[in-house]
Amino acid sequence: TPRLDRINKAARDNAFDVDAMPWRGGVDRERLFFPEDQAPLAFVPTWSQLSPEEQRQANQWYACAVSEQFIILEEAFLMPAVQALLRLRETQRDPALCEALSTFVVEEQKHGEMFRRLLLSVDADRYRHGPRHFYTPGRAGVQFGALCLRLPTLFVAWPGPGLILEEKTIAYHRAFERAAVAGAALDPLHHAVHRYHFLDEARHGQLERVLIEKLLDPSTSVLKDLNRP
C-alpha cells in the first residue's frame, strides 16, 4: 500500500533514541511544566486567588497527570490491540502493514520509557512504584477494554479513540511551540519530551486512519452497530 510505504519510510527517517532528550539537566521546578492554555484549572474562577507558587504547583501536577495518562492509555489500550492484530494471519500476509504495526509497538514502548523517566525526574519517590498517582482508570473499564482489545476484528472501532489520543498529542505539541515563541517560562525537559512524542504520534494517527479503513469501513452492518458509541 503506498500510504503504508510512506508511513514506514517516515518512521525510518525520523527515528530517535530516548537518550536524545536532555535528561542530564533534570526538570526546572521554577518553571511551568505545561502550557497554561492547556491546563484546565487555569480557567476556573478561583484560579486568580492562588499565589504564583500555587499556580505553578498545580500546573506541574497537571503535567504529571498528562504523562501518566499517556503511559496508561498507550500501554493498556493501543499496544494490546496492535499486538493482537499482528498475530492475525491476514496481517502477516501484508509485509508493509506488519512493519508499520511492529514499529508502532516499539515506538509506544519507547514513549512509555520517556514519560516514566520524565515522571521520575519530577518526583522519584512518588513514581518509583509506577506511573499511577493522579490518573487511575476504573477497574471495570480497564477489564472491558482489555476484552475488546483481545478481539480487534470484532470491536473494530478502537482506532478511532486512538486517533483522538494522537490528535491530543499534536495539540499539546503545538501549544508548547506557541508558548515558547511567546516567551513563556516552560521547563525544557517537558518541552523536549512532548516534541519527540509528537514526531511519532503524528504518524501513528496516519496509521490509525489506515486501520479504520481496513477494519471499520468494510465491516458488516452488525459489526458497525456493535461498535457504535
PDB file of C-alpha atoms in Angstrom:
ATOM      1  CA  THR A   1       0.000   0.000   0.000  1.00  0.00           C
ATOM      2  CA  PRO A   2       1.569   3.338  -0.978  1.00  0.00           C
ATOM      3  CA  ARG A   3       0.286   5.041   2.191  1.00  0.00           C
ATOM      4  CA  LEU A   4       1.838   2.355   4.382  1.00  0.00           C
ATOM      5  CA  ASP A   5       5.091   2.576   2.459  1.00  0.00           C
ATOM      6  CA  ARG A   6       5.217   6.322   3.141  1.00  0.00           C
ATOM      7  CA  ILE A   7       4.415   5.777   6.816  1.00  0.00           C
ATOM      8  CA  ASN A   8       7.180   3.176   7.137  1.00  0.00           C
ATOM      9  CA  LYS A   9       9.715   5.390   5.360  1.00  0.00           C
ATOM     10  CA  ALA A  10       8.851   8.323   7.628  1.00  0.00           C
ATOM     11  CA  ALA A  11       9.341   6.083  10.659  1.00  0.00           C
ATOM     12  CA  ARG A  12      12.805   5.086   9.483  1.00  0.00           C
ATOM     13  CA  ASP A  13      13.779   8.635   8.518  1.00  0.00           C
ATOM     14  CA  ASN A  14      12.617  10.197  11.810  1.00  0.00           C
ATOM     15  CA  ALA A  15      13.682   7.504  14.277  1.00  0.00           C
ATOM     16  CA  PHE A  16      15.179   8.749  17.535  1.00  0.00           C
ATOM     17  CA  ASP A  17      16.533   7.298  20.758  1.00  0.00           C
ATOM     18  CA  VAL A  18      15.221   8.057  24.238  1.00  0.00           C
ATOM     19  CA  ASP A  19      18.632   9.462  25.158  1.00  0.00           C
ATOM     20  CA  ALA A  20      18.146  12.253  22.588  1.00  0.00           C
ATOM     21  CA  MET A  21      16.260  14.197  25.265  1.00  0.00           C
ATOM     22  CA  PRO A  22      18.130  16.470  27.737  1.00  0.00           C
ATOM     23  CA  TRP A  23      17.773  14.196  30.764  1.00  0.00           C
ATOM     24  CA  ARG A  24      21.023  15.267  32.393  1.00  0.00           C
ATOM     25  CA  GLY A  25      19.717  18.659  33.442  1.00  0.00           C
ATOM     26  CA  GLY A  26      16.536  17.278  35.034  1.00  0.00           C
ATOM     27  CA  VAL A  27      13.445  19.461  35.380  1.00  0.00           C
ATOM     28  CA  ASP A  28      13.411  23.152  36.221  1.00  0.00           C
ATOM     29  CA  ARG A  29      10.979  23.394  39.145  1.00  0.00           C
ATOM     30  CA  GLU A  30      10.865  27.184  38.918  1.00  0.00           C
ATOM     31  CA  ARG A  31       9.160  26.931  35.520  1.00  0.00           C
ATOM     32  CA  LEU A  32       5.805  25.713  34.286  1.00  0.00           C
ATOM     33  CA  PHE A  33       5.758  22.099  33.085  1.00  0.00           C
ATOM     34  CA  PHE A  34       2.838  22.595  30.713  1.00  0.00           C
ATOM     35  CA  PRO A  35       1.394  25.396  28.533  1.00  0.00           C
ATOM     36  CA  GLU A  36      -1.043  27.431  30.589  1.00  0.00           C
ATOM     37  CA  ASP A  37      -3.774  27.329  27.943  1.00  0.00           C
ATOM     38  CA  GLN A  38      -3.805  23.504  28.097  1.00  0.00           C
ATOM     39  CA  ALA A  39      -4.180  23.211  31.882  1.00  0.00           C
ATOM     40  CA  PRO A  40      -7.923  23.313  32.746  1.00  0.00           C
ATOM     41  CA  LEU A  41      -7.526  24.648  36.282  1.00  0.00           C
ATOM     42  CA  ALA A  42      -6.243  27.929  34.869  1.00  0.00           C
ATOM     43  CA  PHE A  43      -9.778  28.616  33.613  1.00  0.00           C
ATOM     44  CA  VAL A  44     -11.722  28.139  36.864  1.00  0.00           C
ATOM     45  CA  PRO A  45     -12.938  31.350  38.604  1.00  0.00           C
ATOM     46  CA  THR A  46     -10.856  30.749  41.751  1.00  0.00           C
ATOM     47  CA  TRP A  47      -7.566  30.392  39.854  1.00  0.00           C
ATOM     48  CA  SER A  48      -6.708  34.062  40.412  1.00  0.00           C
ATOM     49  CA  GLN A  49      -6.962  33.552  44.162  1.00  0.00           C
ATOM     50  CA  LEU A  50      -3.980  31.196  44.148  1.00  0.00           C
ATOM     51  CA  SER A  51      -0.495  32.522  44.689  1.00  0.00           C
ATOM     52  CA  PRO A  52       2.002  32.269  41.800  1.00  0.00           C
ATOM     53  CA  GLU A  53       3.689  29.382  43.632  1.00  0.00           C
ATOM     54  CA  GLU A  54       0.371  27.534  43.995  1.00  0.00           C
ATOM     55  CA  GLN A  55      -0.469  28.110  40.345  1.00  0.00           C
ATOM     56  CA  ARG A  56       2.922  26.753  39.296  1.00  0.00           C
ATOM     57  CA  GLN A  57       2.475  23.691  41.520  1.00  0.00           C
ATOM     58  CA  ALA A  58      -0.976  22.979  40.078  1.00  0.00           C
ATOM     59  CA  ASN A  59       0.418  23.321  36.566  1.00  0.00           C
ATOM     60  CA  GLN A  60       3.218  20.881  37.347  1.00  0.00           C
ATOM     61  CA  TRP A  61       0.810  18.348  38.855  1.00  0.00           C
ATOM     62  CA  TYR A  62      -1.355  18.539  35.750  1.00  0.00           C
ATOM     63  CA  ALA A  63       1.685  17.898  33.567  1.00  0.00           C
ATOM     64  CA  CYS A  64       2.385  14.770  35.620  1.00  0.00           C
ATOM     65  CA  ALA A  65      -1.219  13.626  35.154  1.00  0.00           C
ATOM     66  CA  VAL A  66      -0.845  14.001  31.378  1.00  0.00           C
ATOM     67  CA  SER A  67       2.341  11.918  31.436  1.00  0.00           C
ATOM     68  CA  GLU A  68       0.571   9.217  33.449  1.00  0.00           C
ATOM     69  CA  GLN A  69      -2.345   9.249  31.040  1.00  0.00           C
ATOM     70  CA  PHE A  70      -0.137   8.734  28.012  1.00  0.00           C
ATOM     71  CA  ILE A  71       1.638   5.786  29.636  1.00  0.00           C
ATOM     72  CA  ILE A  72      -1.549   4.046  30.726  1.00  0.00           C
ATOM     73  CA  LEU A  73      -3.627   4.621  27.598  1.00  0.00           C
ATOM     74  CA  GLU A  74      -0.866   3.768  25.152  1.00  0.00           C
ATOM     75  CA  GLU A  75       0.331   0.663  27.009  1.00  0.00           C
ATOM     76  CA  ALA A  76      -3.017  -0.665  28.233  1.00  0.00           C
ATOM     77  CA  PHE A  77      -5.139   0.338  25.244  1.00  0.00           C
ATOM     78  CA  LEU A  78      -3.277   0.855  21.987  1.00  0.00           C
ATOM     79  CA  MET A  79      -0.406  -1.610  22.271  1.00  0.00           C
ATOM     80  CA  PRO A  80      -2.539  -4.696  23.100  1.00  0.00           C
ATOM     81  CA  ALA A  81      -4.831  -4.023  20.145  1.00  0.00           C
ATOM     82  CA  VAL A  82      -1.944  -3.633  17.725  1.00  0.00           C
ATOM     83  CA  GLN A  83      -0.201  -6.725  19.103  1.00  0.00           C
ATOM     84  CA  ALA A  84      -3.425  -8.714  18.630  1.00  0.00           C
ATOM     85  CA  LEU A  85      -3.630  -7.517  15.019  1.00  0.00           C
ATOM     86  CA  LEU A  86      -0.046  -8.589  14.417  1.00  0.00           C
ATOM     87  CA  ARG A  87      -0.913 -12.155  15.427  1.00  0.00           C
ATOM     88  CA  LEU A  88      -3.595 -12.461  12.742  1.00  0.00           C
ATOM     89  CA  ARG A  89      -2.719 -14.478   9.654  1.00  0.00           C
ATOM     90  CA  GLU A  90      -4.262 -11.851   7.383  1.00  0.00           C
ATOM     91  CA  THR A  91      -1.960  -9.183   8.834  1.00  0.00           C
ATOM     92  CA  GLN A  92       1.085 -11.412   8.431  1.00  0.00           C
ATOM     93  CA  ARG A  93       0.375 -11.673   4.700  1.00  0.00           C
ATOM     94  CA  ASP A  94       0.835  -7.878   4.366  1.00  0.00           C
ATOM     95  CA  PRO A  95       4.552  -7.015   4.909  1.00  0.00           C
ATOM     96  CA  ALA A  96       4.012  -3.256   4.845  1.00  0.00           C
ATOM     97  CA  LEU A  97       1.246  -3.467   7.443  1.00  0.00           C
ATOM     98  CA  CYS A  98       3.350  -5.793   9.597  1.00  0.00           C
ATOM     99  CA  GLU A  99       6.242  -3.336   9.502  1.00  0.00           C
ATOM    100  CA  ALA A 100       4.011  -0.387  10.383  1.00  0.00           C
ATOM    101  CA  LEU A 101       2.342  -2.190  13.288  1.00  0.00           C
ATOM    102  CA  SER A 102       5.622  -3.596  14.625  1.00  0.00           C
ATOM    103  CA  THR A 103       7.175  -0.136  14.535  1.00  0.00           C
ATOM    104  CA  PHE A 104       4.106   1.232  16.302  1.00  0.00           C
ATOM    105  CA  VAL A 105       4.594  -1.201  19.201  1.00  0.00           C
ATOM    106  CA  VAL A 106       8.309  -0.417  19.517  1.00  0.00           C
ATOM    107  CA  GLU A 107       7.626   3.314  19.490  1.00  0.00           C
ATOM    108  CA  GLU A 108       4.878   3.067  22.106  1.00  0.00           C
ATOM    109  CA  GLN A 109       7.277   1.138  24.350  1.00  0.00           C
ATOM    110  CA  LYS A 110       9.767   3.962  23.828  1.00  0.00           C
ATOM    111  CA  HIS A 111       7.129   6.547  24.753  1.00  0.00           C
ATOM    112  CA  GLY A 112       6.390   4.673  27.972  1.00  0.00           C
ATOM    113  CA  GLU A 113      10.066   4.854  28.886  1.00  0.00           C
ATOM    114  CA  MET A 114      10.198   8.561  28.006  1.00  0.00           C
ATOM    115  CA  PHE A 115       7.271   9.501  30.210  1.00  0.00           C
ATOM    116  CA  ARG A 116       8.387   7.230  33.066  1.00  0.00           C
ATOM    117  CA  ARG A 117      11.799   8.894  33.058  1.00  0.00           C
ATOM    118  CA  LEU A 118      10.103  12.272  32.968  1.00  0.00           C
ATOM    119  CA  LEU A 119       7.933  11.423  35.986  1.00  0.00           C
ATOM    120  CA  LEU A 120      10.937  10.076  37.880  1.00  0.00           C
ATOM    121  CA  SER A 121      12.768  13.322  37.109  1.00  0.00           C
ATOM    122  CA  VAL A 122       9.901  15.212  38.731  1.00  0.00           C
ATOM    123  CA  ASP A 123       9.468  13.012  41.822  1.00  0.00           C
ATOM    124  CA  ALA A 124      11.442   9.790  42.144  1.00  0.00           C
ATOM    125  CA  ASP A 125       9.817   8.839  45.463  1.00  0.00           C
ATOM    126  CA  ARG A 126       6.264   9.229  44.174  1.00  0.00           C
ATOM    127  CA  TYR A 127       6.838   7.317  40.948  1.00  0.00           C
ATOM    128  CA  ARG A 128       9.330   4.640  41.899  1.00  0.00           C
ATOM    129  CA  HIS A 129       6.496   2.062  42.091  1.00  0.00           C
ATOM    130  CA  GLY A 130       4.690   3.039  38.895  1.00  0.00           C
ATOM    131  CA  PRO A 131       3.006   5.837  36.952  1.00  0.00           C
ATOM    132  CA  ARG A 132      -0.378   5.896  38.697  1.00  0.00           C
ATOM    133  CA  HIS A 133      -0.795   8.777  41.094  1.00  0.00           C
ATOM    134  CA  PHE A 134      -3.137  11.360  39.549  1.00  0.00           C
ATOM    135  CA  TYR A 135      -4.642   9.281  36.744  1.00  0.00           C
ATOM    136  CA  THR A 136      -6.192   5.925  37.636  1.00  0.00           C
ATOM    137  CA  PRO A 137      -8.775   4.449  35.226  1.00  0.00           C
ATOM    138  CA  GLY A 138     -11.651   2.454  36.716  1.00  0.00           C
ATOM    139  CA  ARG A 139     -11.134  -1.284  37.055  1.00  0.00           C
ATOM    140  CA  ALA A 140     -14.315  -2.246  35.189  1.00  0.00           C
ATOM    141  CA  GLY A 141     -13.415  -0.014  32.268  1.00  0.00           C
ATOM    142  CA  VAL A 142      -9.913  -1.456  32.088  1.00  0.00           C
ATOM    143  CA  GLN A 143     -11.215  -5.037  32.118  1.00  0.00           C
ATOM    144  CA  PHE A 144     -13.799  -4.346  29.422  1.00  0.00           C
ATOM    145  CA  GLY A 145     -11.193  -2.545  27.342  1.00  0.00           C
ATOM    146  CA  ALA A 146      -8.819  -5.480  27.662  1.00  0.00           C
ATOM    147  CA  LEU A 147     -11.546  -7.848  26.438  1.00  0.00           C
ATOM    148  CA  CYS A 148     -12.293  -5.626  23.450  1.00  0.00           C
ATOM    149  CA  LEU A 149      -8.647  -5.311  22.510  1.00  0.00           C
ATOM    150  CA  ARG A 150      -8.103  -9.053  22.506  1.00  0.00           C
ATOM    151  CA  LEU A 151     -10.699  -9.136  19.721  1.00  0.00           C
ATOM    152  CA  PRO A 152      -9.633  -6.238  17.478  1.00  0.00           C
ATOM    153  CA  THR A 153     -11.558  -7.513  14.439  1.00  0.00           C
ATOM    154  CA  LEU A 154     -14.785  -7.713  16.470  1.00  0.00           C
ATOM    155  CA  PHE A 155     -14.501  -4.381  18.274  1.00  0.00           C
ATOM    156  CA  VAL A 156     -13.283  -2.688  15.121  1.00  0.00           C
ATOM    157  CA  ALA A 157     -13.805   0.938  16.152  1.00  0.00           C
ATOM    158  CA  TRP A 158     -10.809   1.033  18.531  1.00  0.00           C
ATOM    159  CA  PRO A 159      -8.544   3.002  16.138  1.00  0.00           C
ATOM    160  CA  GLY A 160     -10.974   5.924  16.464  1.00  0.00           C
ATOM    161  CA  PRO A 161     -10.248   6.654  20.150  1.00  0.00           C
ATOM    162  CA  GLY A 162      -6.585   6.016  19.366  1.00  0.00           C
ATOM    163  CA  LEU A 163      -6.750   8.713  16.719  1.00  0.00           C
ATOM    164  CA  ILE A 164      -8.266  11.117  19.259  1.00  0.00           C
ATOM    165  CA  LEU A 165      -5.289  10.452  21.551  1.00  0.00           C
ATOM    166  CA  GLU A 166      -2.846  11.182  18.732  1.00  0.00           C
ATOM    167  CA  GLU A 167      -4.680  14.418  17.907  1.00  0.00           C
ATOM    168  CA  LYS A 168      -4.356  15.455  21.544  1.00  0.00           C
ATOM    169  CA  THR A 169      -0.624  14.847  21.337  1.00  0.00           C
ATOM    170  CA  ILE A 170      -0.408  17.127  18.310  1.00  0.00           C
ATOM    171  CA  ALA A 171      -2.426  19.813  20.111  1.00  0.00           C
ATOM    172  CA  TYR A 172      -0.096  19.667  23.116  1.00  0.00           C
ATOM    173  CA  HIS A 173       2.978  19.952  20.900  1.00  0.00           C
ATOM    174  CA  ARG A 174       1.561  22.983  19.088  1.00  0.00           C
ATOM    175  CA  ALA A 175       0.703  24.594  22.417  1.00  0.00           C
ATOM    176  CA  PHE A 176       4.270  24.089  23.657  1.00  0.00           C
ATOM    177  CA  GLU A 177       5.610  25.669  20.462  1.00  0.00           C
ATOM    178  CA  ARG A 178       3.239  28.648  20.713  1.00  0.00           C
ATOM    179  CA  ALA A 179       4.157  29.208  24.341  1.00  0.00           C
ATOM    180  CA  ALA A 180       7.869  29.019  23.583  1.00  0.00           C
ATOM    181  CA  VAL A 181       7.554  31.571  20.778  1.00  0.00           C
ATOM    182  CA  ALA A 182       5.625  33.850  23.145  1.00  0.00           C
ATOM    183  CA  GLY A 183       8.465  33.630  25.665  1.00  0.00           C
ATOM    184  CA  ALA A 184       6.710  31.518  28.309  1.00  0.00           C
ATOM    185  CA  ALA A 185       8.933  30.083  31.030  1.00  0.00           C
ATOM    186  CA  LEU A 186       8.463  26.391  30.264  1.00  0.00           C
ATOM    187  CA  ASP A 187      10.569  23.536  31.576  1.00  0.00           C
ATOM    188  CA  PRO A 188      12.918  22.494  28.713  1.00  0.00           C
ATOM    189  CA  LEU A 189      12.722  18.778  29.533  1.00  0.00           C
ATOM    190  CA  HIS A 190       8.923  18.635  29.364  1.00  0.00           C
ATOM    191  CA  HIS A 191       9.025  20.634  26.140  1.00  0.00           C
ATOM    192  CA  ALA A 192      11.551  18.207  24.611  1.00  0.00           C
ATOM    193  CA  VAL A 193       9.672  15.056  25.627  1.00  0.00           C
ATOM    194  CA  HIS A 194       6.404  16.307  24.153  1.00  0.00           C
ATOM    195  CA  ARG A 195       8.175  17.421  20.963  1.00  0.00           C
ATOM    196  CA  TYR A 196       9.731  13.988  20.428  1.00  0.00           C
ATOM    197  CA  HIS A 197       6.451  12.300  21.324  1.00  0.00           C
ATOM    198  CA  PHE A 198       4.745  14.336  18.621  1.00  0.00           C
ATOM    199  CA  LEU A 199       7.224  13.122  15.976  1.00  0.00           C
ATOM    200  CA  ASP A 200       5.890   9.577  16.302  1.00  0.00           C
ATOM    201  CA  GLU A 201       2.273  10.247  17.168  1.00  0.00           C
ATOM    202  CA  ALA A 202       1.521  12.385  14.123  1.00  0.00           C
ATOM    203  CA  ARG A 203       2.466   9.345  12.028  1.00  0.00           C
ATOM    204  CA  HIS A 204       0.544   6.974  14.316  1.00  0.00           C
ATOM    205  CA  GLY A 205      -2.565   8.992  13.532  1.00  0.00           C
ATOM    206  CA  GLN A 206      -1.987   8.328   9.831  1.00  0.00           C
ATOM    207  CA  LEU A 207      -1.683   4.603  10.558  1.00  0.00           C
ATOM    208  CA  GLU A 208      -4.892   4.598  12.588  1.00  0.00           C
ATOM    209  CA  ARG A 209      -6.737   6.189   9.659  1.00  0.00           C
ATOM    210  CA  VAL A 210      -5.498   3.287   7.518  1.00  0.00           C
ATOM    211  CA  LEU A 211      -6.728   0.818  10.157  1.00  0.00           C
ATOM    212  CA  ILE A 212     -10.155   2.459  10.263  1.00  0.00           C
ATOM    213  CA  GLU A 213     -10.401   1.948   6.511  1.00  0.00           C
ATOM    214  CA  LYS A 214      -9.247  -1.658   6.786  1.00  0.00           C
ATOM    215  CA  LEU A 215     -11.311  -2.659   9.840  1.00  0.00           C
ATOM    216  CA  LEU A 216     -14.372  -0.459  10.196  1.00  0.00           C
ATOM    217  CA  ASP A 217     -15.266   0.710   6.694  1.00  0.00           C
ATOM    218  CA  PRO A 218     -15.687  -2.774   5.130  1.00  0.00           C
ATOM    219  CA  SER A 219     -17.295  -4.343   8.223  1.00  0.00           C
ATOM    220  CA  THR A 220     -20.872  -5.618   8.221  1.00  0.00           C
ATOM    221  CA  SER A 221     -23.798  -3.536   9.449  1.00  0.00           C
ATOM    222  CA  VAL A 222     -23.989  -5.792  12.519  1.00  0.00           C
ATOM    223  CA  LEU A 223     -20.373  -5.050  13.433  1.00  0.00           C
ATOM    224  CA  LYS A 224     -20.878  -1.352  12.834  1.00  0.00           C
ATOM    225  CA  ASP A 225     -23.925  -1.373  15.155  1.00  0.00           C
ATOM    226  CA  LEU A 226     -21.894  -3.249  17.782  1.00  0.00           C
ATOM    227  CA  ASN A 227     -19.202  -0.570  17.608  1.00  0.00           C
ATOM    228  CA  ARG A 228     -21.458   2.449  17.854  1.00  0.00           C
ATOM    229  CA  PRO A 229     -20.613   4.710  20.838  1.00  0.00           C
TER     230      PRO A 229
END
